[in-house]
Short mmCIF file of C-alpha atoms in Angstrom, two decimals:
data_model
loop_
_atom_site.label_atom_id
_atom_site.label_comp_id
_atom_site.label_asym_id
_atom_site.label_seq_id
_atom_site.Cartn_x
_atom_site.Cartn_y
_atom_site.Cartn_z
CA MET A 11 -90.69 -8.41 -7.60
CA ARG A 12 -90.20 -8.60 -3.84
CA ILE A 13 -89.56 -5.57 -1.69
CA GLU A 14 -88.37 -5.89 1.91
CA VAL A 15 -87.75 -3.11 4.41
CA ILE A 16 -85.75 -4.28 7.43
CA GLY A 17 -84.99 -2.27 10.54
CA ARG A 18 -81.99 -2.89 12.79
CA HIS A 19 -82.17 -1.22 16.19
CA PHE A 20 -85.14 0.56 14.67
CA GLU A 21 -88.82 -0.19 14.18
CA VAL A 22 -89.91 0.47 10.61
CA THR A 23 -93.16 2.42 10.59
CA ASP A 24 -95.74 2.20 7.82
CA PRO A 25 -94.93 5.67 6.38
CA ILE A 26 -91.22 4.80 6.16
CA ARG A 27 -92.02 1.42 4.57
CA GLU A 28 -94.33 3.08 2.03
CA TYR A 29 -91.71 5.75 1.25
CA ALA A 30 -89.03 3.12 0.58
CA GLU A 31 -91.44 1.08 -1.56
CA LYS A 32 -92.36 4.21 -3.54
CA LYS A 33 -88.67 4.79 -4.23
CA CYS A 34 -88.47 1.25 -5.66
CA ASP A 35 -90.74 2.34 -8.51
CA ARG A 36 -88.02 4.77 -9.55
CA LEU A 37 -85.42 1.99 -9.52
CA THR A 38 -87.43 -0.54 -11.51
CA ARG A 39 -87.94 1.78 -14.48
CA TYR A 40 -84.27 1.37 -15.41
CA LEU A 41 -84.34 -2.41 -15.74
CA ASP A 42 -87.06 -5.03 -16.08
CA MET A 43 -84.67 -7.66 -14.71
CA VAL A 44 -84.98 -6.51 -11.08
CA GLN A 45 -86.10 -9.45 -8.94
CA GLN A 46 -85.81 -8.16 -5.37
CA ILE A 47 -85.01 -4.97 -3.48
CA VAL A 48 -84.02 -5.11 0.19
CA TRP A 49 -83.80 -1.93 2.25
CA THR A 50 -81.94 -2.18 5.56
CA ILE A 51 -82.31 0.75 7.94
CA ASP A 52 -79.83 0.71 10.81
CA LYS A 53 -80.13 3.24 13.64
CA GLN A 54 -76.81 4.14 15.20
CA SER A 55 -77.07 6.04 18.47
CA SER A 56 -73.34 6.62 18.93
CA THR A 57 -72.57 8.43 15.66
CA ARG A 58 -73.54 11.84 14.33
CA ASP A 59 -75.25 10.31 11.31
CA ASP A 60 -77.99 8.44 13.09
CA TYR A 61 -79.24 6.30 10.19
CA GLN A 62 -77.33 3.99 7.87
CA ILE A 63 -79.33 2.88 4.85
CA GLU A 64 -78.38 -0.01 2.60
CA CYS A 65 -80.25 -0.88 -0.58
CA VAL A 66 -79.50 -4.25 -2.19
CA ILE A 67 -80.98 -4.82 -5.65
CA THR A 68 -81.01 -8.36 -6.99
CA VAL A 69 -80.94 -8.50 -10.79
CA GLU A 70 -81.08 -11.49 -13.14
CA LYS A 71 -77.71 -12.67 -14.51
CA HIS A 72 -75.68 -10.06 -12.61
CA ALA A 73 -74.22 -9.54 -9.18
CA ASP A 74 -76.31 -7.58 -6.69
CA PHE A 75 -76.20 -3.79 -6.80
CA VAL A 76 -75.52 -2.30 -3.36
CA SER A 77 -75.89 1.35 -2.41
CA LYS A 78 -75.34 2.82 1.04
CA ALA A 79 -76.06 6.20 2.59
CA ASP A 80 -75.81 7.79 6.02
CA GLY A 81 -77.82 10.66 7.40
CA SER A 82 -79.52 12.20 10.37
CA ASP A 83 -82.92 12.04 8.60
CA VAL A 84 -84.15 8.61 7.51
CA TYR A 85 -86.04 9.99 4.49
CA ALA A 86 -83.03 11.96 3.24
CA ALA A 87 -80.80 8.89 3.67
CA ILE A 88 -83.29 6.78 1.66
CA ASP A 89 -83.21 9.45 -1.07
CA ALA A 90 -79.40 9.40 -1.13
CA ALA A 91 -79.28 5.59 -1.38
CA THR A 92 -81.90 5.70 -4.14
CA ASP A 93 -79.83 8.22 -6.11
CA LYS A 94 -76.74 6.01 -5.87
CA ALA A 95 -78.69 2.91 -6.91
CA SER A 96 -80.27 4.79 -9.83
CA ARG A 97 -76.85 5.79 -11.10
CA GLN A 98 -75.58 2.20 -10.84
CA LEU A 99 -78.58 0.80 -12.72
CA ALA A 100 -78.41 3.50 -15.42
CA GLU A 101 -74.71 2.81 -16.02
CA PHE A 102 -75.38 -0.93 -16.18
CA LYS A 103 -78.19 -0.38 -18.70
CA ASP A 104 -75.89 1.79 -20.83
CA ARG A 105 -73.24 -0.95 -20.81
CA LEU A 106 -75.87 -3.47 -21.94
CA LYS A 107 -76.77 -1.25 -24.90
CA VAL A 108 -73.10 -0.83 -25.90
CA ASN A 109 -72.43 -4.58 -25.79
CA HIS A 110 -75.34 -5.38 -28.11
CA HIS A 111 -73.95 -3.47 -31.11
#
């Protein structure tokens, strides 16, 4: 599985990269079919919520899962995007179980 952390208008530091990669472990426990996770961190200087986080999860035989979050703290925004992605993957896994009966 590939993990990418991309910064737009923002330089991604090693602690932020490691934090995002650690959050990927939480996402991969829902499905074994995860092929790639791309984190995009965009720093907006003109808005109140300084950081916009986007997490794109590529899964086999399904469209990509996309979760977005905004926040003034980059770590809190990563947590919010992770929570949204976790919910999406859990619901998808539940639908897979229902369709197999």
